[in-house]
Amino acid sequence: MHYRELLLFLFKKLEHERSVNAVFHLLKGKKSAQTLQDAYLFQIENFYGIDRKLKKPTFDVYVRELTENRLVRVENDQAIVTEQGNQILRGRNFQSYYQIKGHKYHQIDREFKQGLILLIQTVSMLIHGENKFIPIVDQPYIQSRVREVLRDYSMQFDMIAEQLYGELHTALSTIDEHLATVLLKQCSGYARVGMSEQQIAVEENRNKEDLHLQTVAAIHNILDTITEQTEQYTLLTKLILKKTNRLTVSAQETFDFYQAGHTLEEIALIRQLKISTIQDHFVEIATHKKVFNIYSFISKQHLDEIQEAIQNTSTRKLKPIKEQLREEIDYFHIRLAIANMNDDKE
Amino acid sequence: MNSAISNDIDQALISLFGFKQFRVGQREIIESIRSGNHTLATLPTGSGKSICYQLPALIGEGMTVVVSPLISLMVDQVKLLKAQGIKRVASLNSMMNAKQKSAVIHRLDTYKLLYCSPEMLQQEQVQLALSNKTIDYFVIDEAHCISQWGHEFRPDFLRLKDVIKKLNNPTVLALSATATPSIRQDIIKQLELPMKQLVYPIDRPNITFSVDEVTPNNKDERLIDLIEQKNIPTMIYFSSRKVSEAIYRLLQNKFPEREVAYYHGGMEQDERLLIQQQFMNNQLDIICCTSAFGMGVNKSNIRLVIHYHMPSTIESFIQEVGRAGRDGKQSVSILLYAPGDEYLPFQLIQTELPTENEVNLFFSEDIHKQPEDYLNETKLRFLELQKEQHHTTDQNEQVQRVIQYRNDREQIKQQSIFKLVDWIKTGACRRARLFSHFQQDVSNAQYECCDCCDFRLEEWRNKPETYQKKNKPRKNNWEAMLGELLIKG
Ligand SMILES: Nc1ncnc2c1ncn2[C@@H]1O[C@H](COP(=O)(O)OP(=O)(O)OP(=O)(O)O)[C@@H](O)[C@H]1O
Ligand SMILES: [Mg+2]
Ligand SMILES: [Zn+2]
């Protein structure tokens, strides 16, 4: 898939609902309650945070291109997909593009990739007798992670090389051949420095952003494979840096108060924040935390009614759902109910 | 100097760096600072200035602080030393987060060499920590930056003298390949120290200089013709990031069998790292870059340095050309000049210095206008510094002085462009002219001299040349690549 098609797909998902920039924030993985909830609300959480280095000017160029090619119209800051645009989307399944899972992996994928690249380089150099080399990854915490892994294997480099080769070979055999090649081209080691995404893009006559998507897909696929059978991938799974907390800092703070026994209104008062802001936090908490008890905010009966309305309208857009429901059920309740439907909580 | 000490350093040269002999000037500079003289030394690009402080630092009792103007340069030096097995080195720079900085500060005792940006040395925490340590040497690498940048937008270069005092007056070594007599004077004045000057000639006898007069319309064509004939390790310098990328694309298209890349300050850190290492590892034939890939970059076999745009100063030109022929073999510098090219550097001045209007506006302190809204960062920093430097109670007077100063700087900058334009248009020996700003005599060219003497650019460029690439072609499927990386043999 091309980046521009992904954008087209995302604009379609947010059509008439959100601004053009919402897509930018989604791809960047903006840590705001709004962006996170939108991701789930519109079922585009797979793409949350998959391009954290995306720059606004680059994004704008893509939007301009889509408009110039009449695939999208921008009206009141919102992107409307044209008939031509719809034709491109028709009959194609973007939802699960290469099984990218941004919502699941956006916090660990880059570190995993860099750890992998550094481990490959280090092991490759060492088995070829090169113990003086410049590490291809700068970040100190990645370097120390890789050092730890080597120490776990008591620096038996030949053994590590064999195991690394074995695990990677099996893992890469399960994923798309082209994706595997794209990833391997970026790896450095003995006698060879890897290519940048930009360089591979030139070679393949694609955009740099397309290549980025493929790289992310490759990494997510590997993560899927190795986390499903951790006992088979003891070396590779060591490279996963655990970062479990998915809440924004502010939502975490609200959650702390809540767990300490404060009500929503009290927290707003203590934190000098608007009620609506705290409500945003609770929607975020409901999205991510298994331990959160939704019934302290909504009755079982109301929850059932909302779920029924969602099924009837077969949408996750708020307005049509609200219209089906009793007056006393407000938007906060609906958002909580939708958040509660996320089955990937921690 | 007694011979025991001399012996020491000969030993260290072999054991630490694996070199049998000092090159010109290295011994003298090392001995000078080891005897406690504050020293200002010039040596050509690629001559081995780094060793002049790295060696004494590593065999000294205490610690050595190295001030370096570019973060990338500093980070590279540290990585390089570590890769050589010299681990007791670190850097402190503004790219690091608070946690990383304080980790370095807490472990100061473990370092022999600490690279620091002038800005970091202004931080109280850093000063305090360093003042409790024995600092043997305080080194200023690329010391011409004190004089070139300090006055305009990096005032912390001018504040180094106070830092030196706070660190209990360690022996100072200032190094440069491009310090004219007046810059040397300015350095000494700014440091307020009596300095011994060890001024070695900085010309590069193995580089042949030439200028190719083109027209704005045929510049690209001439470049392509040249590259076509000369398949040798090449760097091409640009003053614009955008143009460097555009020409990169052009060359990539024209010469699919060559490895071309671009490098400039606007790229992501990861990507820069990859390109730089590909370059060092001989994987690239041609690199299109800006001055961000200049000072200090040390690769031995660059045969050709092309300037697609003229730089703004003779000094930058010498620095950039100085990437060529660091193995001592013949190398060629070609500056492509089209009439009117000087317009670009002149324009650049206007983005660096505030206009008279902007100066007035800045001092008027109109509360409705935030300086950030009408000044770019360079101009803002210039004005903030000048406000401080030209402080008087009479505001009118102050504004006049700043405007005067701004005009002076503009003139200096314009003159340095004119100097380079003169050099481009000269009919006399380019080597003699270029280095005449720095020294009286120039040594004879080792190969051909310049296009005004014995070098025939047309003849040379029409003679095809290729070089032996060290790298095997890349495998094209993942299995083969994986095997190549992780299976021995
Ligand atoms: N005595 C020596 N014998 C052999 N090689 C040396 C010696 N001293 C330095 N070198 C080598 O010369 C090269 C250039 O050294 P260095 O980078 O210090 O140059 P420099 O003077 O700092 O240049 P620039 O002004 O471009 O920064 C390095 O590869 C270094 O290892
Ligand atoms: Mg140097
Ligand atoms: Zn000459």
Coordinates of N, CA and C in Angstrom, one line a residue, chain A residues 53 55 114 120-121 123-124 127-128 131-140 158 161-162 164-165 168-169 172-173 177 180-181 184-196 198-199 202-203 208, chain B residues 75-76 79-80 82-85 87 100 248-249 252 259-262 266-271 273-275 277-278 281 283-284 471-479 481-489:
Chain A
K53 N 7.7 10.2 13.5 CA 8.6 11.3 13.1 C 8.0 12.1 12.0
K55 N 6.5 14.8 9.8 CA 6.5 16.3 9.9 C 5.3 16.9 9.3
Q114 N 15.6 -0.8 16.8 CA 16.9 -0.3 17.0 C 17.8 -1.3 17.8
I120 N 22.3 -7.2 15.8 CA 22.8 -7.8 14.6 C 24.2 -7.3 14.3
Q121 N 24.4 -5.9 14.3 CA 25.7 -5.4 14.0 C 26.7 -5.9 14.9
V123 N 26.9 -8.5 16.9 CA 27.2 -10.0 16.8 C 27.9 -10.2 15.5
S124 N 27.5 -9.6 14.4 CA 28.1 -9.7 13.1 C 29.6 -9.3 13.2
I127 N 31.7 -11.9 15.5 CA 32.0 -13.2 15.0 C 33.0 -13.1 13.9
H128 N 33.1 -11.9 13.3 CA 34.1 -11.7 12.2 C 35.4 -11.1 12.8
N131 N 36.5 -6.3 16.8 CA 35.9 -5.8 18.1 C 36.0 -4.3 18.3
K132 N 36.5 -3.6 17.2 CA 36.6 -2.2 17.3 C 35.7 -1.6 16.2
F133 N 34.5 -1.2 16.6 CA 33.6 -0.6 15.6 C 32.7 0.4 16.2
I134 N 32.1 1.3 15.4 CA 31.3 2.3 15.9 C 29.8 1.8 15.9
P135 N 29.2 1.8 17.1 CA 27.8 1.3 17.1 C 26.9 2.1 16.2
I136 N 26.0 1.5 15.5 CA 25.2 2.1 14.5 C 24.0 2.8 15.2
V137 N 23.8 2.5 16.4 CA 22.7 3.1 17.2 C 23.3 3.8 18.4
D138 N 22.8 5.1 18.5 CA 23.4 6.0 19.5 C 22.8 5.9 20.9
Q139 N 21.5 5.7 20.9 CA 20.8 5.8 22.2 C 21.4 4.9 23.3
P140 N 21.8 5.5 24.4 CA 22.5 4.8 25.5 C 21.6 3.6 26.0
D158 N 29.7 -16.8 19.2 CA 29.3 -17.7 18.1 C 27.9 -18.3 18.4
A161 N 25.3 -15.8 17.7 CA 25.1 -15.6 16.3 C 24.2 -16.7 15.7
E162 N 24.5 -17.9 16.2 CA 23.7 -19.1 15.7 C 22.2 -18.9 16.1
L164 N 20.6 -16.2 17.0 CA 20.0 -15.0 16.4 C 19.6 -15.4 15.0
Y165 N 20.5 -16.0 14.3 CA 20.3 -16.4 12.9 C 19.0 -17.3 12.9
L168 N 15.7 -15.4 13.8 CA 15.4 -14.4 12.8 C 14.9 -15.2 11.5
H169 N 15.6 -16.2 11.2 CA 15.2 -17.0 10.0 C 13.8 -17.5 10.1
L172 N 11.3 -14.5 10.2 CA 11.2 -13.8 8.9 C 10.5 -14.7 7.9
S173 N 10.6 -16.0 8.1 CA 9.9 -16.9 7.1 C 8.4 -16.8 7.2
E177 N 7.8 -11.7 2.2 CA 9.2 -11.8 1.7 C 9.7 -10.4 1.5
A180 N 10.5 -8.6 4.7 CA 11.7 -9.1 5.3 C 12.9 -8.5 4.6
T181 N 12.9 -8.4 3.3 CA 14.0 -7.8 2.5 C 14.2 -6.3 2.9
L184 N 15.9 -6.2 6.2 CA 17.3 -6.7 6.2 C 18.3 -5.6 5.5
K185 N 17.7 -4.9 4.5 CA 18.5 -3.9 3.9 C 19.0 -2.8 4.8
Q186 N 18.2 -2.7 5.9 CA 18.5 -1.6 6.9 C 19.5 -2.1 7.9
C187 N 19.8 -3.3 7.9 CA 20.7 -3.8 8.9 C 22.2 -3.7 8.6
S188 N 23.0 -3.3 9.6 CA 24.4 -3.2 9.4 C 25.2 -4.3 10.0
G189 N 26.4 -4.5 9.6 CA 27.2 -5.6 10.2 C 28.6 -5.6 9.6
Y190 N 29.2 -6.7 9.6 CA 30.5 -6.8 9.1 C 30.6 -6.4 7.6
A191 N 31.5 -5.5 7.3 CA 31.8 -5.0 6.0 C 30.6 -4.3 5.3
R192 N 29.6 -4.0 6.0 CA 28.5 -3.4 5.4 C 27.7 -2.5 6.3
V193 N 27.4 -1.3 5.9 CA 26.5 -0.4 6.7 C 25.2 -0.4 6.0
G194 N 24.1 -0.5 6.8 CA 22.8 -0.6 6.2 C 22.3 0.6 5.5
M195 N 21.2 0.4 4.8 CA 20.7 1.6 4.0 C 19.6 2.3 4.9
S196 N 19.4 3.6 4.5 CA 18.3 4.3 5.2 C 17.0 4.0 4.4
Q198 N 15.1 6.1 3.2 CA 15.1 7.0 2.1 C 15.9 6.3 0.9
Q199 N 17.0 5.7 1.2 CA 17.8 5.1 0.1 C 17.1 3.9 -0.5
V202 N 14.4 5.2 -2.9 CA 14.9 5.6 -4.2 C 15.1 4.3 -5.1
E203 N 15.7 3.3 -4.4 CA 16.0 2.1 -5.2 C 14.7 1.4 -5.7
K208 N 9.6 7.8 0.4 CA 10.2 7.4 1.7 C 9.2 7.0 2.7
Chain B
V75 N 30.6 14.4 19.1 CA 30.1 13.0 19.3 C 30.9 12.0 18.5
D76 N 31.3 12.4 17.3 CA 32.1 11.5 16.4 C 33.4 11.2 17.1
K79 N 33.0 8.7 19.8 CA 32.7 7.4 19.3 C 34.0 6.7 18.7
L80 N 34.8 7.6 18.0 CA 36.0 7.1 17.4 C 37.0 6.6 18.4
K82 N 36.4 5.7 21.4 CA 35.9 4.5 22.1 C 36.1 3.2 21.2
A83 N 35.8 3.4 19.9 CA 36.0 2.3 19.0 C 37.5 1.9 19.0
Q84 N 38.4 2.8 19.2 CA 39.8 2.5 19.3 C 40.2 1.9 20.6
G85 N 39.3 1.7 21.5 CA 39.6 1.1 22.8 C 39.9 2.1 23.8
K87 N 38.4 4.3 26.3 CA 37.0 4.3 26.8 C 36.8 5.5 27.7
Q100 N 21.0 12.2 31.1 CA 22.3 11.8 30.5 C 23.4 12.8 30.9
Y248 N 21.5 15.5 -5.9 CA 21.6 14.1 -5.5 C 20.6 13.3 -6.4
R249 N 19.4 13.8 -6.5 CA 18.4 13.0 -7.3 C 18.9 13.0 -8.8
Q252 N 21.8 10.5 -9.1 CA 21.3 9.2 -8.9 C 20.6 8.6 -10.2
E259 N 27.0 4.8 -6.2 CA 26.3 5.1 -5.0 C 26.4 6.5 -4.6
V260 N 25.3 7.2 -4.6 CA 25.2 8.6 -4.3 C 24.4 8.8 -3.1
A261 N 24.7 9.8 -2.2 CA 23.9 10.1 -1.1 C 24.0 11.6 -0.8
Y262 N 23.1 12.0 0.1 CA 23.2 13.4 0.5 C 23.2 13.5 2.0
G266 N 19.5 19.1 8.1 CA 18.0 19.0 8.3 C 17.5 17.5 8.3
M267 N 18.5 16.6 8.3 CA 18.1 15.2 8.3 C 17.9 14.6 9.7
E268 N 17.1 13.6 9.8 CA 17.0 12.9 11.1 C 18.3 12.3 11.5
Q269 N 18.5 12.3 12.8 CA 19.7 11.8 13.4 C 20.1 10.4 12.9
D270 N 19.2 9.5 12.9 CA 19.4 8.1 12.5 C 20.0 8.0 11.1
E271 N 19.3 8.8 10.3 CA 19.7 8.8 8.9 C 21.1 9.3 8.7
L273 N 23.5 9.3 10.7 CA 24.4 8.4 11.2 C 24.7 7.3 10.2
L274 N 23.7 6.8 9.5 CA 23.8 5.8 8.5 C 24.7 6.3 7.3
I275 N 24.3 7.5 6.9 CA 25.0 8.0 5.7 C 26.5 8.2 6.0
Q277 N 28.3 6.7 8.2 CA 29.1 5.5 8.3 C 29.3 4.8 7.0
Q278 N 28.3 4.9 6.1 CA 28.4 4.4 4.7 C 29.6 5.1 4.1
N281 N 32.8 4.0 5.4 CA 33.1 2.6 5.1 C 33.2 2.4 3.6
Q283 N 31.3 3.0 1.1 CA 30.2 2.5 0.4 C 29.6 3.5 -0.6
L284 N 30.0 4.8 -0.4 CA 29.5 5.8 -1.3 C 30.6 6.3 -2.2
N471 N 33.9 -2.6 -1.9 CA 32.7 -3.4 -1.5 C 32.1 -4.3 -2.5
K472 N 31.8 -5.5 -2.0 CA 31.0 -6.4 -2.9 C 29.6 -5.8 -3.1
P473 N 29.0 -6.1 -4.2 CA 27.6 -5.7 -4.4 C 26.7 -6.3 -3.3
R474 N 25.6 -5.6 -3.0 CA 24.7 -6.1 -2.0 C 23.9 -7.3 -2.5
K475 N 23.7 -8.2 -1.6 CA 22.7 -9.3 -2.0 C 21.3 -8.8 -2.0
N476 N 20.4 -9.5 -2.7 CA 19.1 -8.9 -2.9 C 18.0 -9.6 -2.2
N477 N 18.2 -10.7 -1.5 CA 17.1 -11.2 -0.8 C 17.5 -11.4 0.7
W478 N 16.4 -11.4 1.5 CA 16.7 -11.3 2.9 C 17.5 -12.5 3.5
E479 N 17.3 -13.7 2.9 CA 18.0 -14.9 3.4 C 19.5 -14.7 3.2
M481 N 21.1 -12.0 2.7 CA 21.7 -10.9 3.5 C 21.9 -11.3 5.0
L482 N 20.9 -12.1 5.5 CA 21.0 -12.5 6.9 C 22.2 -13.4 7.1
G483 N 22.4 -14.3 6.1 CA 23.5 -15.2 6.1 C 24.8 -14.5 6.1
E484 N 24.9 -13.5 5.2 CA 26.1 -12.7 5.1 C 26.5 -12.0 6.4
L485 N 25.5 -11.6 7.1 CA 25.7 -10.9 8.4 C 26.1 -11.8 9.5
L486 N 25.4 -12.9 9.6 CA 25.5 -13.7 10.8 C 26.2 -15.1 10.7
I487 N 26.6 -15.4 9.5 CA 27.3 -16.7 9.4 C 28.7 -16.4 8.9
K488 N 29.6 -16.9 9.7 CA 31.0 -16.7 9.5 C 31.5 -17.4 8.3
G489 N 32.5 -16.8 7.6 CA 33.2 -17.5 6.6 C 32.8 -17.2 5.2

